[in-house]
Amino acid sequence: MRIYKFDGNATASVRGMQHVAKLIQDNTSKIVVLSAPKDVTKHLGEVAASFFNRNIEEAHDKITRLEFQFIDFANELLTNDTITVSYTHLRAH
């Protein structure tokens, strides 16, 4: 068994994620660890700071912007129309 670990630079772009997918595509047993995409940890720290400062509205705004960023990323990565993520569908759950 092999263990693969990819850093935030490898997961930060659609092209990078597609490259990761090609690297792990074979049928061998493996464990794959993906770090948070570049700058996500920084954004989550900003969200935490907003909560700590009791600025709930600002924290919510930062979370929403990060959520939309990931939805756009997923839609670009997942090109099959049947699995496109919509903002409305996500908000309904």
Short mmCIF file of N, CA, C and O in Angstrom, two decimals:
data_model
loop_
_atom_site.label_atom_id
_atom_site.label_comp_id
_atom_site.label_asym_id
_atom_site.label_seq_id
_atom_site.Cartn_x
_atom_site.Cartn_y
_atom_site.Cartn_z
N MET A 1 0.85 -1.18 0.00
CA MET A 1 0.00 0.00 0.00
C MET A 1 0.89 1.24 0.00
O MET A 1 1.89 1.29 0.68
N ARG A 2 0.46 2.23 -0.75
CA ARG A 2 1.17 3.51 -0.80
C ARG A 2 0.34 4.59 -0.16
O ARG A 2 -0.89 4.56 -0.21
N ILE A 3 1.03 5.56 0.39
CA ILE A 3 0.37 6.73 0.97
C ILE A 3 0.82 7.94 0.17
O ILE A 3 2.01 8.16 -0.04
N TYR A 4 -0.15 8.70 -0.31
CA TYR A 4 0.12 9.92 -1.07
C TYR A 4 -0.38 11.11 -0.26
O TYR A 4 -1.48 11.09 0.26
N LYS A 5 0.45 12.14 -0.17
CA LYS A 5 0.05 13.37 0.52
C LYS A 5 0.33 14.53 -0.41
O LYS A 5 1.43 14.69 -0.92
N PHE A 6 -0.70 15.31 -0.67
CA PHE A 6 -0.57 16.46 -1.57
C PHE A 6 -0.79 17.73 -0.77
O PHE A 6 -1.75 17.85 -0.01
N ASP A 7 0.08 18.70 -1.00
CA ASP A 7 0.00 19.95 -0.26
C ASP A 7 -1.03 20.91 -0.87
O ASP A 7 -1.65 20.61 -1.88
N GLY A 8 -1.18 22.05 -0.24
CA GLY A 8 -2.17 23.02 -0.68
C GLY A 8 -1.92 23.59 -2.07
O GLY A 8 -2.86 24.01 -2.74
N ASN A 9 -0.69 23.59 -2.52
CA ASN A 9 -0.42 24.06 -3.88
C ASN A 9 -0.96 23.08 -4.91
O ASN A 9 -1.44 23.49 -5.96
N ALA A 10 -0.88 21.79 -4.61
CA ALA A 10 -1.38 20.77 -5.54
C ALA A 10 -2.90 20.78 -5.63
O ALA A 10 -3.47 20.41 -6.65
N THR A 11 -3.56 21.22 -4.58
CA THR A 11 -5.02 21.19 -4.55
C THR A 11 -5.66 22.56 -4.80
O THR A 11 -6.87 22.68 -4.76
N ALA A 12 -4.84 23.56 -5.07
CA ALA A 12 -5.34 24.94 -5.17
C ALA A 12 -6.02 25.27 -6.49
O ALA A 12 -6.77 26.23 -6.58
N SER A 13 -5.77 24.48 -7.52
CA SER A 13 -6.35 24.79 -8.82
C SER A 13 -7.00 23.55 -9.42
O SER A 13 -6.68 22.42 -9.04
N VAL A 14 -7.87 23.78 -10.36
CA VAL A 14 -8.52 22.67 -11.06
C VAL A 14 -7.46 21.84 -11.78
O VAL A 14 -7.47 20.61 -11.71
N ARG A 15 -6.54 22.51 -12.43
CA ARG A 15 -5.47 21.80 -13.14
C ARG A 15 -4.65 20.93 -12.17
O ARG A 15 -4.31 19.79 -12.46
N GLY A 16 -4.34 21.47 -11.00
CA GLY A 16 -3.61 20.72 -9.98
C GLY A 16 -4.38 19.49 -9.51
O GLY A 16 -3.82 18.40 -9.36
N MET A 17 -5.67 19.66 -9.26
CA MET A 17 -6.51 18.54 -8.82
C MET A 17 -6.62 17.48 -9.91
O MET A 17 -6.61 16.28 -9.62
N GLN A 18 -6.70 17.90 -11.16
CA GLN A 18 -6.75 16.94 -12.26
C GLN A 18 -5.44 16.16 -12.34
O GLN A 18 -5.43 14.96 -12.60
N HIS A 19 -4.32 16.83 -12.08
CA HIS A 19 -3.02 16.16 -12.07
C HIS A 19 -2.96 15.13 -10.93
O HIS A 19 -2.49 14.01 -11.12
N VAL A 20 -3.44 15.51 -9.76
CA VAL A 20 -3.48 14.59 -8.62
C VAL A 20 -4.31 13.36 -8.98
O VAL A 20 -3.92 12.22 -8.73
N ALA A 21 -5.46 13.58 -9.61
CA ALA A 21 -6.33 12.46 -10.00
C ALA A 21 -5.60 11.50 -10.93
O ALA A 21 -5.73 10.27 -10.79
N LYS A 22 -4.84 12.03 -11.87
CA LYS A 22 -4.09 11.17 -12.79
C LYS A 22 -3.03 10.36 -12.06
O LYS A 22 -2.79 9.20 -12.37
N LEU A 23 -2.39 10.97 -11.07
CA LEU A 23 -1.33 10.29 -10.32
C LEU A 23 -1.85 9.12 -9.49
O LEU A 23 -1.12 8.16 -9.25
N ILE A 24 -3.09 9.20 -9.03
CA ILE A 24 -3.62 8.16 -8.14
C ILE A 24 -4.64 7.26 -8.82
O ILE A 24 -5.32 6.49 -8.17
N GLN A 25 -4.72 7.32 -10.12
CA GLN A 25 -5.79 6.68 -10.88
C GLN A 25 -5.72 5.15 -10.94
O GLN A 25 -6.70 4.51 -11.24
N ASP A 26 -4.59 4.53 -10.68
CA ASP A 26 -4.48 3.09 -10.84
C ASP A 26 -5.31 2.34 -9.79
O ASP A 26 -5.88 2.94 -8.88
N ASN A 27 -5.39 1.04 -9.91
CA ASN A 27 -6.23 0.21 -9.04
C ASN A 27 -5.50 -0.33 -7.82
O ASN A 27 -5.99 -1.26 -7.18
N THR A 28 -4.36 0.20 -7.48
CA THR A 28 -3.64 -0.27 -6.31
C THR A 28 -4.23 0.32 -5.04
O THR A 28 -4.85 1.40 -5.06
N SER A 29 -4.03 -0.38 -3.92
CA SER A 29 -4.49 0.13 -2.63
C SER A 29 -3.65 1.33 -2.25
O SER A 29 -2.43 1.32 -2.39
N LYS A 30 -4.32 2.35 -1.76
CA LYS A 30 -3.59 3.56 -1.38
C LYS A 30 -4.41 4.38 -0.40
O LYS A 30 -5.62 4.23 -0.29
N ILE A 31 -3.72 5.24 0.29
CA ILE A 31 -4.33 6.26 1.13
C ILE A 31 -3.93 7.60 0.52
O ILE A 31 -2.75 7.82 0.24
N VAL A 32 -4.90 8.48 0.32
CA VAL A 32 -4.62 9.78 -0.28
C VAL A 32 -5.02 10.86 0.71
O VAL A 32 -6.15 10.88 1.20
N VAL A 33 -4.09 11.74 1.02
CA VAL A 33 -4.32 12.84 1.95
C VAL A 33 -4.19 14.14 1.17
O VAL A 33 -3.16 14.39 0.54
N LEU A 34 -5.25 14.93 1.17
CA LEU A 34 -5.25 16.22 0.48
C LEU A 34 -5.26 17.34 1.52
O LEU A 34 -6.15 17.41 2.35
N SER A 35 -4.27 18.19 1.47
CA SER A 35 -4.26 19.36 2.35
C SER A 35 -5.27 20.38 1.83
O SER A 35 -5.66 20.34 0.67
N ALA A 36 -5.65 21.28 2.71
CA ALA A 36 -6.56 22.35 2.30
C ALA A 36 -5.89 23.16 1.19
O ALA A 36 -4.69 23.40 1.23
N PRO A 37 -6.69 23.57 0.21
CA PRO A 37 -6.12 24.40 -0.86
C PRO A 37 -5.46 25.65 -0.30
O PRO A 37 -5.84 26.17 0.75
N LYS A 38 -4.50 26.13 -1.04
CA LYS A 38 -3.74 27.32 -0.67
C LYS A 38 -4.67 28.45 -0.20
O LYS A 38 -5.70 28.71 -0.80
N ASP A 39 -4.33 29.08 0.89
CA ASP A 39 -5.02 30.22 1.49
C ASP A 39 -6.30 29.87 2.26
O ASP A 39 -6.86 30.73 2.94
N VAL A 40 -6.80 28.64 2.18
CA VAL A 40 -8.03 28.30 2.90
C VAL A 40 -7.81 28.38 4.40
O VAL A 40 -8.66 28.90 5.14
N THR A 41 -6.67 27.88 4.89
CA THR A 41 -6.39 27.94 6.32
C THR A 41 -6.38 29.39 6.81
O THR A 41 -6.91 29.70 7.87
N LYS A 42 -5.79 30.27 6.00
CA LYS A 42 -5.77 31.69 6.35
C LYS A 42 -7.20 32.24 6.44
O LYS A 42 -7.54 32.95 7.39
N HIS A 43 -8.04 31.89 5.47
CA HIS A 43 -9.44 32.36 5.48
C HIS A 43 -10.20 31.82 6.69
O HIS A 43 -10.99 32.54 7.30
N LEU A 44 -9.95 30.57 7.04
CA LEU A 44 -10.63 30.00 8.22
C LEU A 44 -10.16 30.68 9.50
O LEU A 44 -10.96 30.88 10.43
N GLY A 45 -8.89 31.06 9.54
CA GLY A 45 -8.39 31.83 10.68
C GLY A 45 -9.08 33.18 10.80
O GLY A 45 -9.40 33.63 11.90
N GLU A 46 -9.34 33.80 9.66
CA GLU A 46 -10.07 35.08 9.66
C GLU A 46 -11.50 34.90 10.15
O GLU A 46 -12.03 35.75 10.87
N VAL A 47 -12.13 33.79 9.76
CA VAL A 47 -13.48 33.49 10.23
C VAL A 47 -13.47 33.33 11.75
O VAL A 47 -14.30 33.89 12.47
N ALA A 48 -12.50 32.55 12.24
CA ALA A 48 -12.39 32.33 13.69
C ALA A 48 -12.17 33.65 14.43
O ALA A 48 -12.77 33.88 15.49
N ALA A 49 -11.33 34.52 13.88
CA ALA A 49 -11.08 35.82 14.51
C ALA A 49 -12.36 36.66 14.56
O ALA A 49 -12.63 37.32 15.56
N SER A 50 -13.14 36.61 13.51
CA SER A 50 -14.41 37.35 13.49
C SER A 50 -15.36 36.83 14.56
O SER A 50 -15.99 37.62 15.28
N PHE A 51 -15.44 35.50 14.70
CA PHE A 51 -16.28 34.93 15.77
C PHE A 51 -15.75 35.34 17.14
O PHE A 51 -16.52 35.71 18.02
N PHE A 52 -14.43 35.24 17.32
CA PHE A 52 -13.82 35.60 18.59
C PHE A 52 -14.13 37.04 18.96
O PHE A 52 -14.38 37.36 20.13
N ASN A 53 -14.15 37.92 17.96
CA ASN A 53 -14.45 39.33 18.19
C ASN A 53 -15.95 39.61 18.22
O ASN A 53 -16.36 40.77 18.23
N ARG A 54 -16.73 38.53 18.20
CA ARG A 54 -18.20 38.60 18.24
C ARG A 54 -18.79 39.36 17.05
O ARG A 54 -19.85 39.97 17.14
N ASN A 55 -18.09 39.33 15.94
CA ASN A 55 -18.58 39.95 14.72
C ASN A 55 -19.18 38.83 13.85
O ASN A 55 -18.57 38.39 12.87
N ILE A 56 -20.35 38.39 14.25
CA ILE A 56 -21.00 37.24 13.63
C ILE A 56 -21.34 37.53 12.17
O ILE A 56 -21.18 36.66 11.30
N GLU A 57 -21.79 38.73 11.88
CA GLU A 57 -22.14 39.08 10.50
C GLU A 57 -20.93 38.99 9.58
O GLU A 57 -21.01 38.46 8.47
N GLU A 58 -19.80 39.50 10.03
CA GLU A 58 -18.57 39.43 9.24
C GLU A 58 -18.13 37.98 9.05
O GLU A 58 -17.73 37.58 7.96
N ALA A 59 -18.22 37.17 10.10
CA ALA A 59 -17.85 35.76 10.01
C ALA A 59 -18.75 35.04 9.00
O ALA A 59 -18.27 34.27 8.16
N HIS A 60 -20.03 35.32 9.06
CA HIS A 60 -20.98 34.70 8.12
C HIS A 60 -20.64 35.10 6.70
O HIS A 60 -20.67 34.26 5.78
N ASP A 61 -20.32 36.36 6.48
CA ASP A 61 -19.96 36.83 5.14
C ASP A 61 -18.71 36.11 4.62
O ASP A 61 -18.67 35.68 3.47
N LYS A 62 -17.70 35.95 5.48
CA LYS A 62 -16.47 35.26 5.08
C LYS A 62 -16.75 33.79 4.76
O LYS A 62 -16.21 33.25 3.79
N ILE A 63 -17.59 33.15 5.55
CA ILE A 63 -17.95 31.75 5.31
C ILE A 63 -18.69 31.63 3.98
O ILE A 63 -18.42 30.72 3.19
N THR A 64 -19.61 32.53 3.74
CA THR A 64 -20.39 32.49 2.49
C THR A 64 -19.48 32.67 1.28
O THR A 64 -19.62 31.95 0.29
N ARG A 65 -18.54 33.61 1.34
CA ARG A 65 -17.62 33.82 0.22
C ARG A 65 -16.75 32.58 -0.02
O ARG A 65 -16.53 32.19 -1.16
N LEU A 66 -16.30 31.94 1.05
CA LEU A 66 -15.50 30.72 0.93
C LEU A 66 -16.34 29.58 0.35
O LEU A 66 -15.89 28.82 -0.51
N GLU A 67 -17.59 29.49 0.79
CA GLU A 67 -18.51 28.47 0.27
C GLU A 67 -18.72 28.64 -1.24
O GLU A 67 -18.62 27.68 -2.01
N PHE A 68 -18.97 29.86 -1.68
CA PHE A 68 -19.17 30.11 -3.11
C PHE A 68 -17.91 29.81 -3.90
O PHE A 68 -17.96 29.30 -5.02
N GLN A 69 -16.75 30.14 -3.32
CA GLN A 69 -15.48 29.84 -3.98
C GLN A 69 -15.35 28.32 -4.22
O GLN A 69 -14.94 27.89 -5.29
N PHE A 70 -15.71 27.52 -3.21
CA PHE A 70 -15.61 26.06 -3.36
C PHE A 70 -16.66 25.51 -4.32
O PHE A 70 -16.40 24.55 -5.05
N ILE A 71 -17.83 26.11 -4.34
CA ILE A 71 -18.85 25.67 -5.30
C ILE A 71 -18.38 25.94 -6.72
O ILE A 71 -18.48 25.07 -7.59
N ASP A 72 -17.84 27.12 -6.96
CA ASP A 72 -17.31 27.44 -8.28
C ASP A 72 -16.18 26.49 -8.66
O ASP A 72 -16.10 25.99 -9.78
N PHE A 73 -15.30 26.20 -7.70
CA PHE A 73 -14.18 25.28 -7.93
C PHE A 73 -14.71 23.89 -8.29
O PHE A 73 -14.26 23.27 -9.26
N ALA A 74 -15.69 23.40 -7.53
CA ALA A 74 -16.26 22.07 -7.78
C ALA A 74 -16.92 22.02 -9.15
O ALA A 74 -16.77 21.03 -9.88
N ASN A 75 -17.64 23.06 -9.51
CA ASN A 75 -18.31 23.07 -10.80
C ASN A 75 -17.32 23.09 -11.96
O ASN A 75 -17.58 22.52 -13.01
N GLU A 76 -16.18 23.74 -11.76
CA GLU A 76 -15.16 23.74 -12.80
C GLU A 76 -14.46 22.37 -12.87
O GLU A 76 -14.14 21.89 -13.95
N LEU A 77 -14.27 21.76 -11.72
CA LEU A 77 -13.59 20.46 -11.66
C LEU A 77 -14.49 19.33 -12.15
O LEU A 77 -14.06 18.46 -12.90
N LEU A 78 -15.74 19.37 -11.74
CA LEU A 78 -16.69 18.30 -12.09
C LEU A 78 -17.48 18.74 -13.31
O LEU A 78 -18.48 19.43 -13.21
N THR A 79 -17.03 18.34 -14.47
CA THR A 79 -17.61 18.83 -15.72
C THR A 79 -18.85 18.09 -16.15
O THR A 79 -19.51 18.49 -17.09
N ASN A 80 -19.21 17.02 -15.47
CA ASN A 80 -20.40 16.26 -15.81
C ASN A 80 -21.63 17.05 -15.34
O ASN A 80 -21.77 17.35 -14.16
N ASP A 81 -22.55 17.38 -16.25
CA ASP A 81 -23.72 18.20 -15.92
C ASP A 81 -24.59 17.60 -14.82
O ASP A 81 -25.27 18.31 -14.10
N THR A 82 -24.60 16.29 -14.67
CA THR A 82 -25.47 15.66 -13.67
C THR A 82 -24.96 15.87 -12.25
O THR A 82 -25.70 15.66 -11.30
N ILE A 83 -23.71 16.30 -12.09
CA ILE A 83 -23.18 16.49 -10.75
C ILE A 83 -22.80 17.94 -10.45
O ILE A 83 -22.12 18.22 -9.50
N THR A 84 -23.26 18.84 -11.26
CA THR A 84 -22.99 20.26 -11.03
C THR A 84 -23.68 20.69 -9.73
O THR A 84 -24.84 20.38 -9.50
N VAL A 85 -22.96 21.39 -8.91
CA VAL A 85 -23.49 21.86 -7.64
C VAL A 85 -24.14 23.22 -7.86
O VAL A 85 -23.57 24.08 -8.53
N SER A 86 -25.34 23.39 -7.31
CA SER A 86 -25.98 24.69 -7.45
C SER A 86 -26.07 25.35 -6.08
O SER A 86 -26.18 24.70 -5.06
N TYR A 87 -26.02 26.66 -6.06
CA TYR A 87 -26.12 27.40 -4.82
C TYR A 87 -27.47 27.16 -4.17
O TYR A 87 -27.57 26.99 -2.98
N THR A 88 -28.53 27.10 -4.96
CA THR A 88 -29.87 26.90 -4.42
C THR A 88 -29.99 25.53 -3.77
O THR A 88 -30.51 25.41 -2.67
N HIS A 89 -29.50 24.50 -4.45
CA HIS A 89 -29.58 23.15 -3.90
C HIS A 89 -28.80 23.07 -2.59
O HIS A 89 -29.26 22.49 -1.62
N LEU A 90 -27.63 23.67 -2.54
CA LEU A 90 -26.80 23.61 -1.37
C LEU A 90 -27.46 24.33 -0.19
O LEU A 90 -27.44 23.86 0.94
N ARG A 91 -28.07 25.45 -0.47
CA ARG A 91 -28.74 26.22 0.58
C ARG A 91 -29.97 25.50 1.14
O ARG A 91 -30.36 25.72 2.26
N ALA A 92 -30.58 24.62 0.35
CA ALA A 92 -31.80 23.95 0.77
C ALA A 92 -31.53 22.89 1.83
O ALA A 92 -32.43 22.45 2.51
N HIS A 93 -30.27 22.49 1.99
CA HIS A 93 -29.95 21.41 2.94
C HIS A 93 -29.33 21.90 4.18
O HIS A 93 -28.72 22.69 4.50
#
